[in-house]
Amino acid sequence: MKQKLFILLVCIVALGDLAGQNPLDYLKWMQHTLPESPEWTAWQQAGGELPPDFGQLPKSNLLPDPLRYLDGRPVGNTPAEWRARRNEIWKLFEKYVTGTFPPKPSVTQIVLLGETKGDGYTMQNVQVTFGPQGKGSVRIRTIIPDRPPQEKLPVMISPNLAGWGATVVRRGYISAGYAGNDAMDDAAPLKDIYPEYDFAVLPRRAWLAQIVVDYLATLPRVDMERIAINGYSRDGKMAMIAAALDERIAAVIAGSTGVGGIVPWRFSGERGGGEGIETTTRSFPTWFHPRLRFFSGAEDRLPVDANLLAALVAPRAALFQWGYADQVANGWAMEQAYASAQKVYERLGQPDRLGLLAVAGFHGSNDVEACMDWLERQFGRSKKEWVNRFIFPYDFGQWQADAGETTDLGAYPPQPAATPLAASLAEWDGKAGRLRSEIRRMLGDTPLKLVLPPSDRRPFPASRRPAYGPVEIAKGQAGNPGQLAPDVPSWVIAAGGASYGWTSPEKDNVASRRIFFDGVTGDLYYPAGTPEGTKLPTVIWLHGYHYPLGYMWVYRRDLHPILALTKAGYAVLAYDQSGFGTRWSEAAHFYDRFPHSSRMGKMVEDLSSAIDALQADTLTDTGSGVWVFGFTLGGSLGLYAAALDERIAGVVSIAGFTPMRTDTPERGMSGMTRYSHLYGLMPRLGFFAGHESQLPYDYDDLMALIAPRPVLIVQPLNDRDAHAGDVRSAVERAQEIFVLKQAAGKLELHEPDDYGRLTNDMQDKIIEWMKKHK
């Protein structure tokens, strides 16, 4: 065991420590580990560019501070200081995300292609030429409402000719659409017109918007102080870049942009169950500069993010819009970007210029009229009140004030890291009760739990099961995009297929049915054709920080764990954790309702209730216990639950933790306060911020409390939000208790040479391990 750990430690020095890593070695790791991206490979080989020296870039898994320079100096409270920081941010975006932009050229010719007089409006189509030898051109369509000739009119720019047409014209705006999207892209030739500049596809379209503004300046009816731009999805990314680039644009409405727009890279990706740098640069290799792919799994080293893109727009107006269950968006992450960028808006004296708008539905959900209501207020054309309604309004300071709680840190002496958990089994048994008491205290007050008779916990008989189960959920045959529940799983399965890791032949060999417990709706998946009454080994899938989709994920080509486990013969219960997926609305008022509880405590209680329900099910073999299989957040949850509930037979925790006592701010991870301040999962842990060594327990204790039941810790060596060496030390310390309990082989650590994700290869090895310990 010691020899194995030593070998892995050497591997970490070579691969896991980005700060001391040779760029050529990192490139070889990328080529060996990441999925193939032919376009990126061709770019890299053509120029021979190596990854950046990560040691020269600050490490932070939290959003980069817009009011601190890259070297950490604070930005002074003067216009000149902010302008300097803004220039720095812009140059960093050009270097790592957008590519470099040419200077804006003059318009050389405007050709009228056609004019149509409608009922209450005039439509004109023009072609505007620009650039060297007039080689650049863009088609623009304006729709001008019939208004008194002396009236100056605001403008809404859209990246397509039709734009928001009637909606904006009815309100007295000029609609200005241009050919700047996938269907009609007049920015495409810019790559050859300006070969010395390397701006990518979406930035090129954003750059083209400047020419549109130049054309608008030639129209006497245009109010040049009230020009807005909108875009949705990839066009929303483009719109944000356009607004950052051209300060004549007074407002931007960015709809469900996903990453690269107003969703931070740091809070999405595999850890967030959504698109990330790796998937975006592989699936859409021309959207951004190829250099961005170097940061796959190393988002904590990227010196810019969505919050800084929003800060570039300040103090001009910006609206973030998305759907509650939007698989491309991430409401929690966007609200984090909002809060960070808001500091700049407040510094510049415009705190009301940044807006939020969430609407019901999936990707594609939009409320254009509500967006226009916001814009009318920003342009001073309406006094109607606008309220930014947060889905995740939690604030640790507000919780502390409302709950009125304190902790006497003097009662918690520092815990030396080298001290063994216990010298004997008797000592450990005496300590275990105190540890569980502290864990329960940190989880908060336990809500009232009703223990129902077994007859009330049985699933619906086949004749009474709802129309959306049993098979339809697994097959994706009952989806209804207009609903948030109960068919999110069904809808994403039907809509996404391979993009959700729900692929053949595995998806064709799974069935499912609904299970209800303590107000929670879950789906029990099992091998298709399983005879009723068969007792299957049972696993509960505990998802990660998947805010929009809960137990599903998106932009993942790896097989979904549900299918991998059912293929191996397991029954798998999956449900959305509180505050995620279909249960997003539980987050906003949780601490208003239960100030002395915690959301993690709620999750532990839900898991306990889920086991109650499984014990009454006819397909699940719970006599020897139920396994839990968790990723990131789910990996943490599984350890907490198993430490308190002996009905859990075994735990798989993937990228689930880094020891809290060493998760201090200077380490550049999310910090121990990820639980208390960032995600709002366990507020009471926040009292130990700055006093991490005094925490009453840590993850080594949690693992030890599970002994002698089997525990597998999967800690990727390059996980940006954990320290692999610290995790290894925690496992070694917990192993001492497993040895005392004659269960030395029941605790195991796997350290794949990868970043924080769950791949097919990892899953295969995990399931093999589970079968060995079943």
mmCIF file of N, CA, C and O in Angstrom, residues 423-459:
data_model
loop_
_atom_site.group_PDB
_atom_site.id
_atom_site.type_symbol
_atom_site.label_atom_id
_atom_site.label_comp_id
_atom_site.label_asym_id
_atom_site.label_seq_id
_atom_site.Cartn_x
_atom_site.Cartn_y
_atom_site.Cartn_z
ATOM 1 N N ALA A 423 -5.894 5.183 18.508
ATOM 2 C CA ALA A 423 -4.824 4.202 18.690
ATOM 3 C C ALA A 423 -5.367 2.794 18.891
ATOM 4 O O ALA A 423 -4.633 1.814 18.764
ATOM 5 N N SER A 424 -6.640 2.691 19.221
ATOM 6 C CA SER A 424 -7.239 1.388 19.466
ATOM 7 C C SER A 424 -8.699 1.414 19.062
ATOM 8 O O SER A 424 -9.303 2.485 18.912
ATOM 9 N N LEU A 425 -9.269 0.224 18.912
ATOM 10 C CA LEU A 425 -10.669 0.146 18.548
ATOM 11 C C LEU A 425 -11.553 0.715 19.652
ATOM 12 O O LEU A 425 -12.550 1.379 19.377
ATOM 13 N N ALA A 426 -11.175 0.486 20.893
ATOM 14 C CA ALA A 426 -11.960 1.010 22.010
ATOM 15 C C ALA A 426 -11.954 2.532 22.007
ATOM 16 O O ALA A 426 -12.985 3.172 22.240
ATOM 17 N N GLU A 427 -10.788 3.103 21.732
ATOM 18 C CA GLU A 427 -10.709 4.566 21.673
ATOM 19 C C GLU A 427 -11.587 5.096 20.536
ATOM 20 O O GLU A 427 -12.284 6.099 20.693
ATOM 21 N N TRP A 428 -11.557 4.416 19.386
ATOM 22 C CA TRP A 428 -12.366 4.865 18.259
ATOM 23 C C TRP A 428 -13.856 4.751 18.556
ATOM 24 O O TRP A 428 -14.627 5.651 18.255
ATOM 25 N N ASP A 429 -14.262 3.650 19.153
ATOM 26 C CA ASP A 429 -15.676 3.476 19.466
ATOM 27 C C ASP A 429 -16.172 4.578 20.401
ATOM 28 O O ASP A 429 -17.307 5.049 20.289
ATOM 29 N N GLY A 430 -15.316 5.006 21.325
ATOM 30 C CA GLY A 430 -15.698 6.088 22.217
ATOM 31 C C GLY A 430 -15.769 7.422 21.497
ATOM 32 O O GLY A 430 -16.599 8.279 21.830
ATOM 33 N N LYS A 431 -14.925 7.587 20.503
ATOM 34 C CA LYS A 431 -14.865 8.844 19.757
ATOM 35 C C LYS A 431 -15.969 8.944 18.712
ATOM 36 O O LYS A 431 -16.459 10.043 18.396
ATOM 37 N N ALA A 432 -16.394 7.806 18.148
ATOM 38 C CA ALA A 432 -17.345 7.795 17.038
ATOM 39 C C ALA A 432 -18.662 8.462 17.398
ATOM 40 O O ALA A 432 -19.235 9.210 16.590
ATOM 41 N N GLY A 433 -19.145 8.223 18.608
ATOM 42 C CA GLY A 433 -20.412 8.839 19.014
ATOM 43 C C GLY A 433 -20.318 10.349 19.046
ATOM 44 O O GLY A 433 -21.255 11.046 18.625
ATOM 45 N N ARG A 434 -19.191 10.868 19.547
ATOM 46 C CA ARG A 434 -19.022 12.327 19.595
ATOM 47 C C ARG A 434 -18.937 12.908 18.186
ATOM 48 O O ARG A 434 -19.467 13.989 17.916
ATOM 49 N N LEU A 435 -18.250 12.190 17.309
ATOM 50 C CA LEU A 435 -18.153 12.673 15.936
ATOM 51 C C LEU A 435 -19.521 12.729 15.264
ATOM 52 O O LEU A 435 -19.865 13.723 14.600
ATOM 53 N N ARG A 436 -20.300 11.686 15.430
ATOM 54 C CA ARG A 436 -21.630 11.688 14.811
ATOM 55 C C ARG A 436 -22.493 12.815 15.380
ATOM 56 O O ARG A 436 -23.286 13.426 14.658
ATOM 57 N N SER A 437 -22.322 13.097 16.650
ATOM 58 C CA SER A 437 -23.069 14.191 17.260
ATOM 59 C C SER A 437 -22.695 15.528 16.623
ATOM 60 O O SER A 437 -23.558 16.364 16.326
ATOM 61 N N GLU A 438 -21.400 15.743 16.373
ATOM 62 C CA GLU A 438 -20.949 16.984 15.737
ATOM 63 C C GLU A 438 -21.413 17.063 14.286
ATOM 64 O O GLU A 438 -21.803 18.129 13.799
ATOM 65 N N ILE A 439 -21.389 15.927 13.608
ATOM 66 C CA ILE A 439 -21.846 15.914 12.213
ATOM 67 C C ILE A 439 -23.315 16.295 12.147
ATOM 68 O O ILE A 439 -23.735 17.126 11.319
ATOM 69 N N ARG A 440 -24.113 15.711 13.031
ATOM 70 C CA ARG A 440 -25.539 16.039 13.041
ATOM 71 C C ARG A 440 -25.750 17.512 13.383
ATOM 72 O O ARG A 440 -26.668 18.155 12.849
ATOM 73 N N ARG A 441 -24.929 18.040 14.269
ATOM 74 C CA ARG A 441 -25.074 19.450 14.623
ATOM 75 C C ARG A 441 -24.784 20.339 13.418
ATOM 76 O O ARG A 441 -25.488 21.334 13.180
ATOM 77 N N MET A 442 -23.756 20.004 12.662
ATOM 78 C CA MET A 442 -23.424 20.804 11.481
ATOM 79 C C MET A 442 -24.477 20.651 10.388
ATOM 80 O O MET A 442 -24.730 21.582 9.617
ATOM 81 N N LEU A 443 -25.100 19.484 10.321
ATOM 82 C CA LEU A 443 -26.171 19.283 9.343
ATOM 83 C C LEU A 443 -27.432 20.027 9.730
ATOM 84 O O LEU A 443 -28.312 20.244 8.890
ATOM 85 N N GLY A 444 -27.539 20.424 10.988
ATOM 86 C CA GLY A 444 -28.673 21.219 11.431
ATOM 87 C C GLY A 444 -29.791 20.391 12.005
ATOM 88 O O GLY A 444 -29.748 19.153 12.045
ATOM 89 N N ASP A 445 -30.810 21.086 12.464
ATOM 90 C CA ASP A 445 -31.953 20.419 13.080
ATOM 91 C C ASP A 445 -32.603 19.462 12.085
ATOM 92 O O ASP A 445 -32.798 19.796 10.913
ATOM 93 N N THR A 446 -32.959 18.303 12.577
ATOM 94 C CA THR A 446 -33.601 17.302 11.734
ATOM 95 C C THR A 446 -35.095 17.565 11.690
ATOM 96 O O THR A 446 -35.743 17.665 12.736
ATOM 97 N N PRO A 447 -35.658 17.695 10.493
ATOM 98 C CA PRO A 447 -37.109 17.933 10.407
ATOM 99 C C PRO A 447 -37.891 16.699 10.839
ATOM 100 O O PRO A 447 -37.362 15.587 10.881
ATOM 101 N N LEU A 448 -39.133 16.925 11.173
ATOM 102 C CA LEU A 448 -40.019 15.828 11.550
ATOM 103 C C LEU A 448 -40.113 14.832 10.400
ATOM 104 O O LEU A 448 -40.310 15.191 9.257
ATOM 105 N N LYS A 449 -39.934 13.555 10.729
ATOM 106 C CA LYS A 449 -40.010 12.512 9.717
ATOM 107 C C LYS A 449 -41.088 11.518 10.114
ATOM 108 O O LYS A 449 -41.043 10.938 11.207
ATOM 109 N N LEU A 450 -42.046 11.328 9.240
ATOM 110 C CA LEU A 450 -43.115 10.366 9.494
ATOM 111 C C LEU A 450 -42.681 8.994 9.015
ATOM 112 O O LEU A 450 -42.190 8.837 7.889
ATOM 113 N N VAL A 451 -42.819 8.009 9.864
ATOM 114 C CA VAL A 451 -42.516 6.637 9.485
ATOM 115 C C VAL A 451 -43.823 5.972 9.082
ATOM 116 O O VAL A 451 -44.674 5.683 9.923
ATOM 117 N N LEU A 452 -43.997 5.757 7.792
ATOM 118 C CA LEU A 452 -45.242 5.210 7.277
ATOM 119 C C LEU A 452 -45.233 3.690 7.370
ATOM 120 O O LEU A 452 -44.177 3.054 7.276
ATOM 121 N N PRO A 453 -46.398 3.096 7.527
ATOM 122 C CA PRO A 453 -46.479 1.634 7.512
ATOM 123 C C PRO A 453 -46.078 1.102 6.148
ATOM 124 O O PRO A 453 -46.226 1.784 5.136
ATOM 125 N N PRO A 454 -45.545 -0.128 6.103
ATOM 126 C CA PRO A 454 -45.077 -0.682 4.823
ATOM 127 C C PRO A 454 -46.115 -0.641 3.720
ATOM 128 O O PRO A 454 -45.791 -0.433 2.554
ATOM 129 N N SER A 455 -47.396 -0.801 4.082
ATOM 130 C CA SER A 455 -48.434 -0.801 3.048
ATOM 131 C C SER A 455 -48.519 0.533 2.324
ATOM 132 O O SER A 455 -48.893 0.603 1.155
ATOM 133 N N ASP A 456 -48.152 1.637 3.016
ATOM 134 C CA ASP A 456 -48.201 2.960 2.393
ATOM 135 C C ASP A 456 -46.971 3.250 1.543
ATOM 136 O O ASP A 456 -46.942 4.236 0.819
ATOM 137 N N ARG A 457 -45.941 2.399 1.668
ATOM 138 C CA ARG A 457 -44.698 2.670 0.958
ATOM 139 C C ARG A 457 -44.548 1.823 -0.302
ATOM 140 O O ARG A 457 -43.538 1.902 -0.975
ATOM 141 N N ARG A 458 -45.543 1.015 -0.594
ATOM 142 C CA ARG A 458 -45.441 0.174 -1.777
ATOM 143 C C ARG A 458 -45.674 1.005 -3.037
ATOM 144 O O ARG A 458 -46.474 1.941 -3.034
ATOM 145 N N PRO A 459 -45.015 0.660 -4.152
ATOM 146 C CA PRO A 459 -45.237 1.402 -5.399
ATOM 147 C C PRO A 459 -46.620 1.123 -5.945
ATOM 148 O O PRO A 459 -47.289 0.174 -5.539
#
